[in-house]
Amino acid sequence: MAEGKDPEKEKRKIKSVKKMKAIMTKYYKKAKLAWLTRKKIAWITSGGPVEPLIAMNIIPVYPENHGAMIGASKMGVDLCQKAEAMGYSSDLCSYARSDISCAPAKGGPIGGLPKPNMLICCNNICGTVLKWYEVQARYFNVPLFILDTPFCHTQFTQEARQYVKKQVEEYILFLEKVCKKKMDHDRMKEVGRLSVEAQRLWQAVLDTAQNRPAPLSAFDAFFHLALIVTLRGTRQAVDYYQELLAEMKQRVADGIGAIPNEKHRLLWDNLPIWYRTRWLSQKFAAADACLVADTYTSAWCGALQYIDENNFLESMAEGYSRIYLNIGIDEMARQVIQMIDKYKADGLVMHSNRSCKPYSFGQLDIQRIVREERGLPSLMIEADMVDERFFSESQIDTRIDAFMEVVRERKSGI
Amino acid sequence: MKQMKELAGITGNPIAYARRLQETSGKKIIGYMCSYAPEEIIHAAGAHPLRLFGSGRNILLADSHLQSYCCSLVRGVLEDALAGNLNYLTGMIFPHTCDTVQRLSDIWRLNVPEGFHLDIVLPVKLDTADACQYLIDVLHRFRDDLGKALQTKISDDDLRKSITLYNNIRNNLQKVYELRKSNPDLLSGRDVYALVKAAMIMDRESYLTILQAVVGEMQKATGTADNKKNRRKRLILSGGICSQPDIYSLVEDVGAHIAGDDLCTGSRYFAGQISVNGDPITAIAERYVKRVVCPAKHMGNRSRAENLLHLVKDCHADGVIFMLLKFCDPHAFDYPYLKKALDKEGLPCLLLEVEDQPQAQEQMKTRIEAFLETLKTL
Ligand code: SF4
Ligand code: SF4
Ligand code: SF4
């Protein structure tokens, strides 16, 4: 089997990938067999507070992660069309569309998600999840808890802080009621600490991309993100990211980059285009460009500054309210510029994602601000993260070529 | 009715009206785009609340800020603002509802130089005590912010006076809808459209005078009006959209009545009364909580369907027309379950995707005609 493999390529492969795959497979198996172990299942939004679930021994399941899997396995178009046949407009978020049609069809790469006992919706990422979870609450007829995190256009007001804090208390009461047992607060503290630790490790992993060559690219980060989304707050996530961090440090020491010949460093904005990650990564690699960082995967550690690991439940309100998608465009632009400086990016690649309005509306202003403040060239790719019908390969191919030309010229001009 | 001519002139060109109003009365004009805008507070501050509906210009400037998959209302209003068409506004307020308006607020703050800018970050759920408390807090903050921006103090007495005026307007608009329920010929749908739209544009005191006169004439005519045409099919407009397309005339031209609606530029705008006792801000919040919920807000999982079924019964309607503005997520998410609720009761409905394009009108007309044909066979 080993023969015929390119040793250059083998060297570049991230070894932890295998382990991650195994963990995720086991995780989904366990979730699907929850009915056997009498464990409860909660569906939760990707920005939602999973820690109390872990502390209560509830298995969290992420429809958005499921959506990403559907996209990556190129099953998105079919499921989206099924949703359209159910009356859902093709202009709605493709995660929501594919998940909604997947429930009755039991389709998708893992035959549908295990049935939830409860739904936890936190609107810190968008208003879509509210509507999506209402649909599922009607379909499965299970209780829905909404953690409402008021949008921080320019500030997180005192009244908003109070409101979210009260809801955190309600959230715990809700879980206690559904599970018919009390929350173990010592365990909750431990989970909180583990969550913060995993987030720090994840940030450290992403930080290794500051090196030249970057040992991992945004495309790798998209993959290794799964645990910080689904299992933060567990020992397993901490262990995994420790190993991944060690591997990245080793790669840095050995001078192994994510791509063979890193000459240009780019920053990615918005969700991945799941069904074309390989094509895109090869396309950029062929131009000696590495996407060294992105605004998406860093969102799961971006609010660390507001969280007190020794007082997780109390500080969680602010941490969950001030994440990347719940703040104003000017603040987002400021963070993008920080990343550009930190990772020494030569250009910005933005995915204008018709599925995700809160992420995409405002990109044009962010693009302008970046141009004004840093003079960086940028590329806007019009697509959709799951629904392939909105991806035009030939057009995007040409645009990437033209963009790389500009990046090269600008650098040789300096 | 002679009043209707005046109203039609005003609703045909709200921007011209607002400019004139500002020039002649010196009133400060505050723009808004959503029926969660607390007009009473604006009015109590001595300013004039004006609802904006894109004027339908070609999108040129807004294209550099909003992609093509953004609803035409938001693109249209931003275009007007960037073109300097709204430079008479003293301020613009943004109640938080959908993701699109959320980002419009940011884009506005960063790009529209004229006037002050205020966010009202409403709660997203309206069905818990904490959320209601937060809503009250937010409205208190808005009252302070607005007072500061307009350099005035908004007293409880001012608020109560405004509440009384608005209650009066709401009450009279209710009467118009009630009177039409038993006899739609009292006022054409076209006129109802202008009447409700004018309520969001005109100086509210002058508007109330006209509205009362209209109600008076309708009441006088109740006994005499010709009831023959009342065998026409009765339809409800729903699915709501934040702007107000003139579908009323279309429906009437093909020989049906609009017996009621579930629109933010229709009955949702004037539903409910506000108590004049106690803290006026709390009273304003209470009305929002009791009012039929906006799809971008949460009030249980089925309240909109229940309300729609109730409306259909109450108006003795034969069918429902859903209007969805393209790229409007909150409304599009609710359509399948609302339709299902109607299907279950054997109530027919038609879905119209509305776009701000003139050629779409003809197409819409044909579809409404076809829908009426199927209703007749039932
Ligand atoms: S709209 Fe955006 S943030 Fe919301 S679920 Fe879809 S992709 Fe995620
Ligand atoms: S539907 Fe919602 S967002 Fe639109 S005007 Fe009504 S309340 Fe505002
Ligand atoms: S029409 Fe829809 S998308 Fe547009 S502003 Fe209203 S709720 Fe938002």
PDB file of C-alpha atoms in Angstrom, chain B residues 166-287:
ATOM      1  CA  TYR B 166     -51.953  56.858  18.823  1.00  0.00           C
ATOM      2  CA  ASN B 167     -54.644  54.879  20.617  1.00  0.00           C
ATOM      3  CA  ASN B 168     -57.142  57.067  18.864  1.00  0.00           C
ATOM      4  CA  ILE B 169     -55.551  56.416  15.477  1.00  0.00           C
ATOM      5  CA  ARG B 170     -55.375  52.676  16.130  1.00  0.00           C
ATOM      6  CA  ASN B 171     -58.917  52.602  17.347  1.00  0.00           C
ATOM      7  CA  ASN B 172     -60.211  54.320  14.236  1.00  0.00           C
ATOM      8  CA  LEU B 173     -58.227  52.119  11.893  1.00  0.00           C
ATOM      9  CA  GLN B 174     -59.716  49.134  13.711  1.00  0.00           C
ATOM     10  CA  LYS B 175     -63.129  50.596  13.017  1.00  0.00           C
ATOM     11  CA  VAL B 176     -62.349  50.861   9.325  1.00  0.00           C
ATOM     12  CA  TYR B 177     -61.405  47.178   9.244  1.00  0.00           C
ATOM     13  CA  GLU B 178     -64.452  46.212  11.311  1.00  0.00           C
ATOM     14  CA  LEU B 179     -66.853  48.127   9.085  1.00  0.00           C
ATOM     15  CA  ARG B 180     -65.359  46.583   5.996  1.00  0.00           C
ATOM     16  CA  LYS B 181     -65.712  43.109   7.420  1.00  0.00           C
ATOM     17  CA  SER B 182     -69.457  43.239   7.017  1.00  0.00           C
ATOM     18  CA  ASN B 183     -69.413  45.464   3.966  1.00  0.00           C
ATOM     19  CA  PRO B 184     -66.188  45.676   1.973  1.00  0.00           C
ATOM     20  CA  ASP B 185     -67.728  48.113  -0.502  1.00  0.00           C
ATOM     21  CA  LEU B 186     -67.667  50.880   2.067  1.00  0.00           C
ATOM     22  CA  LEU B 187     -64.061  51.553   1.190  1.00  0.00           C
ATOM     23  CA  SER B 188     -62.112  50.043  -1.657  1.00  0.00           C
ATOM     24  CA  GLY B 189     -59.030  48.012  -0.912  1.00  0.00           C
ATOM     25  CA  ARG B 190     -57.036  50.592  -2.802  1.00  0.00           C
ATOM     26  CA  ASP B 191     -58.237  53.221  -0.341  1.00  0.00           C
ATOM     27  CA  VAL B 192     -57.546  51.045   2.692  1.00  0.00           C
ATOM     28  CA  TYR B 193     -54.013  50.662   1.433  1.00  0.00           C
ATOM     29  CA  ALA B 194     -53.559  54.431   1.186  1.00  0.00           C
ATOM     30  CA  LEU B 195     -55.282  55.008   4.507  1.00  0.00           C
ATOM     31  CA  VAL B 196     -52.970  52.697   6.459  1.00  0.00           C
ATOM     32  CA  LYS B 197     -49.876  53.829   4.624  1.00  0.00           C
ATOM     33  CA  ALA B 198     -50.664  57.481   5.309  1.00  0.00           C
ATOM     34  CA  ALA B 199     -50.804  56.684   9.026  1.00  0.00           C
ATOM     35  CA  MET B 200     -47.082  55.962   8.915  1.00  0.00           C
ATOM     36  CA  ILE B 201     -46.201  59.051   6.890  1.00  0.00           C
ATOM     37  CA  MET B 202     -48.438  61.995   7.747  1.00  0.00           C
ATOM     38  CA  ASP B 203     -48.364  64.409  10.619  1.00  0.00           C
ATOM     39  CA  ARG B 204     -50.323  62.302  13.077  1.00  0.00           C
ATOM     40  CA  GLU B 205     -52.687  65.030  14.332  1.00  0.00           C
ATOM     41  CA  SER B 206     -53.727  66.028  10.818  1.00  0.00           C
ATOM     42  CA  TYR B 207     -53.998  62.375   9.942  1.00  0.00           C
ATOM     43  CA  LEU B 208     -56.367  61.646  12.800  1.00  0.00           C
ATOM     44  CA  THR B 209     -58.725  64.393  11.637  1.00  0.00           C
ATOM     45  CA  ILE B 210     -58.913  62.867   8.166  1.00  0.00           C
ATOM     46  CA  LEU B 211     -59.224  59.347   9.520  1.00  0.00           C
ATOM     47  CA  GLN B 212     -62.128  60.322  11.766  1.00  0.00           C
ATOM     48  CA  ALA B 213     -63.895  61.930   8.833  1.00  0.00           C
ATOM     49  CA  VAL B 214     -63.436  58.763   6.780  1.00  0.00           C
ATOM     50  CA  VAL B 215     -64.832  56.603   9.558  1.00  0.00           C
ATOM     51  CA  GLY B 216     -67.769  59.004   9.938  1.00  0.00           C
ATOM     52  CA  GLU B 217     -68.632  58.730   6.257  1.00  0.00           C
ATOM     53  CA  MET B 218     -68.294  54.976   6.307  1.00  0.00           C
ATOM     54  CA  GLN B 219     -70.649  54.759   9.273  1.00  0.00           C
ATOM     55  CA  LYS B 220     -73.191  56.960   7.517  1.00  0.00           C
ATOM     56  CA  ALA B 221     -73.023  54.804   4.424  1.00  0.00           C
ATOM     57  CA  THR B 222     -73.304  51.483   6.253  1.00  0.00           C
ATOM     58  CA  GLY B 223     -77.061  51.214   5.789  1.00  0.00           C
ATOM     59  CA  THR B 224     -77.164  52.490   2.242  1.00  0.00           C
ATOM     60  CA  ALA B 225     -74.260  50.824   0.573  1.00  0.00           C
ATOM     61  CA  ASP B 226     -74.891  48.393  -2.187  1.00  0.00           C
ATOM     62  CA  ASN B 227     -74.395  44.910  -0.892  1.00  0.00           C
ATOM     63  CA  LYS B 228     -74.712  43.110  -4.200  1.00  0.00           C
ATOM     64  CA  LYS B 229     -71.059  42.752  -4.928  1.00  0.00           C
ATOM     65  CA  ASN B 230     -70.517  41.066  -1.611  1.00  0.00           C
ATOM     66  CA  ARG B 231     -70.714  37.635  -3.047  1.00  0.00           C
ATOM     67  CA  ARG B 232     -67.181  38.249  -4.175  1.00  0.00           C
ATOM     68  CA  LYS B 233     -64.536  35.974  -2.751  1.00  0.00           C
ATOM     69  CA  ARG B 234     -62.937  37.226   0.422  1.00  0.00           C
ATOM     70  CA  LEU B 235     -59.187  36.923   0.849  1.00  0.00           C
ATOM     71  CA  ILE B 236     -56.680  37.481   3.618  1.00  0.00           C
ATOM     72  CA  LEU B 237     -53.222  38.858   2.954  1.00  0.00           C
ATOM     73  CA  SER B 238     -50.541  37.226   5.023  1.00  0.00           C
ATOM     74  CA  GLY B 239     -46.948  36.114   5.138  1.00  0.00           C
ATOM     75  CA  GLY B 240     -46.422  39.764   5.856  1.00  0.00           C
ATOM     76  CA  ILE B 241     -43.627  41.801   4.468  1.00  0.00           C
ATOM     77  CA  CYS B 242     -42.125  44.897   5.943  1.00  0.00           C
ATOM     78  CA  SER B 243     -42.808  47.055   2.948  1.00  0.00           C
ATOM     79  CA  GLN B 244     -46.199  47.490   1.418  1.00  0.00           C
ATOM     80  CA  PRO B 245     -46.771  46.489  -2.153  1.00  0.00           C
ATOM     81  CA  ASP B 246     -50.006  47.594  -3.756  1.00  0.00           C
ATOM     82  CA  ILE B 247     -51.599  44.249  -4.238  1.00  0.00           C
ATOM     83  CA  TYR B 248     -54.978  45.527  -3.086  1.00  0.00           C
ATOM     84  CA  SER B 249     -55.871  46.985  -6.459  1.00  0.00           C
ATOM     85  CA  LEU B 250     -54.755  43.824  -8.226  1.00  0.00           C
ATOM     86  CA  VAL B 251     -57.039  41.667  -6.125  1.00  0.00           C
ATOM     87  CA  GLU B 252     -59.972  43.995  -6.624  1.00  0.00           C
ATOM     88  CA  ASP B 253     -59.399  44.250 -10.357  1.00  0.00           C
ATOM     89  CA  VAL B 254     -59.847  40.519 -10.700  1.00  0.00           C
ATOM     90  CA  GLY B 255     -63.034  40.639  -8.679  1.00  0.00           C
ATOM     91  CA  ALA B 256     -62.192  39.660  -5.085  1.00  0.00           C
ATOM     92  CA  HIS B 257     -62.105  41.456  -1.767  1.00  0.00           C
ATOM     93  CA  ILE B 258     -59.356  41.741   0.758  1.00  0.00           C
ATOM     94  CA  ALA B 259     -61.214  41.074   3.943  1.00  0.00           C
ATOM     95  CA  GLY B 260     -58.314  41.327   6.347  1.00  0.00           C
ATOM     96  CA  ASP B 261     -54.584  41.118   6.658  1.00  0.00           C
ATOM     97  CA  ASP B 262     -51.723  40.002   8.835  1.00  0.00           C
ATOM     98  CA  LEU B 263     -49.202  42.588   7.713  1.00  0.00           C
ATOM     99  CA  CYS B 264     -46.942  45.002   9.519  1.00  0.00           C
ATOM    100  CA  THR B 265     -48.156  47.624   7.130  1.00  0.00           C
ATOM    101  CA  GLY B 266     -51.724  46.576   7.842  1.00  0.00           C
ATOM    102  CA  SER B 267     -53.455  45.303  10.930  1.00  0.00           C
ATOM    103  CA  ARG B 268     -50.256  44.505  12.835  1.00  0.00           C
ATOM    104  CA  TYR B 269     -49.432  48.191  12.709  1.00  0.00           C
ATOM    105  CA  PHE B 270     -52.517  49.280  14.587  1.00  0.00           C
ATOM    106  CA  ALA B 271     -53.461  46.214  16.619  1.00  0.00           C
ATOM    107  CA  GLY B 272     -53.827  46.677  20.352  1.00  0.00           C
ATOM    108  CA  GLN B 273     -54.166  49.620  22.664  1.00  0.00           C
ATOM    109  CA  ILE B 274     -51.710  51.053  25.145  1.00  0.00           C
ATOM    110  CA  SER B 275     -52.750  51.698  28.692  1.00  0.00           C
ATOM    111  CA  VAL B 276     -52.532  55.328  29.832  1.00  0.00           C
ATOM    112  CA  ASN B 277     -52.194  54.306  33.459  1.00  0.00           C
ATOM    113  CA  GLY B 278     -48.954  53.451  35.188  1.00  0.00           C
ATOM    114  CA  ASP B 279     -45.500  53.726  33.666  1.00  0.00           C
ATOM    115  CA  PRO B 280     -45.964  54.651  29.997  1.00  0.00           C
ATOM    116  CA  ILE B 281     -42.833  52.801  28.886  1.00  0.00           C
ATOM    117  CA  THR B 282     -44.020  49.586  30.490  1.00  0.00           C
ATOM    118  CA  ALA B 283     -47.374  50.123  28.807  1.00  0.00           C
ATOM    119  CA  ILE B 284     -45.727  50.506  25.395  1.00  0.00           C
ATOM    120  CA  ALA B 285     -43.749  47.323  25.992  1.00  0.00           C
ATOM    121  CA  GLU B 286     -46.923  45.478  26.933  1.00  0.00           C
ATOM    122  CA  ARG B 287     -48.505  46.223  23.589  1.00  0.00           C
TER     123      ARG B 287
END
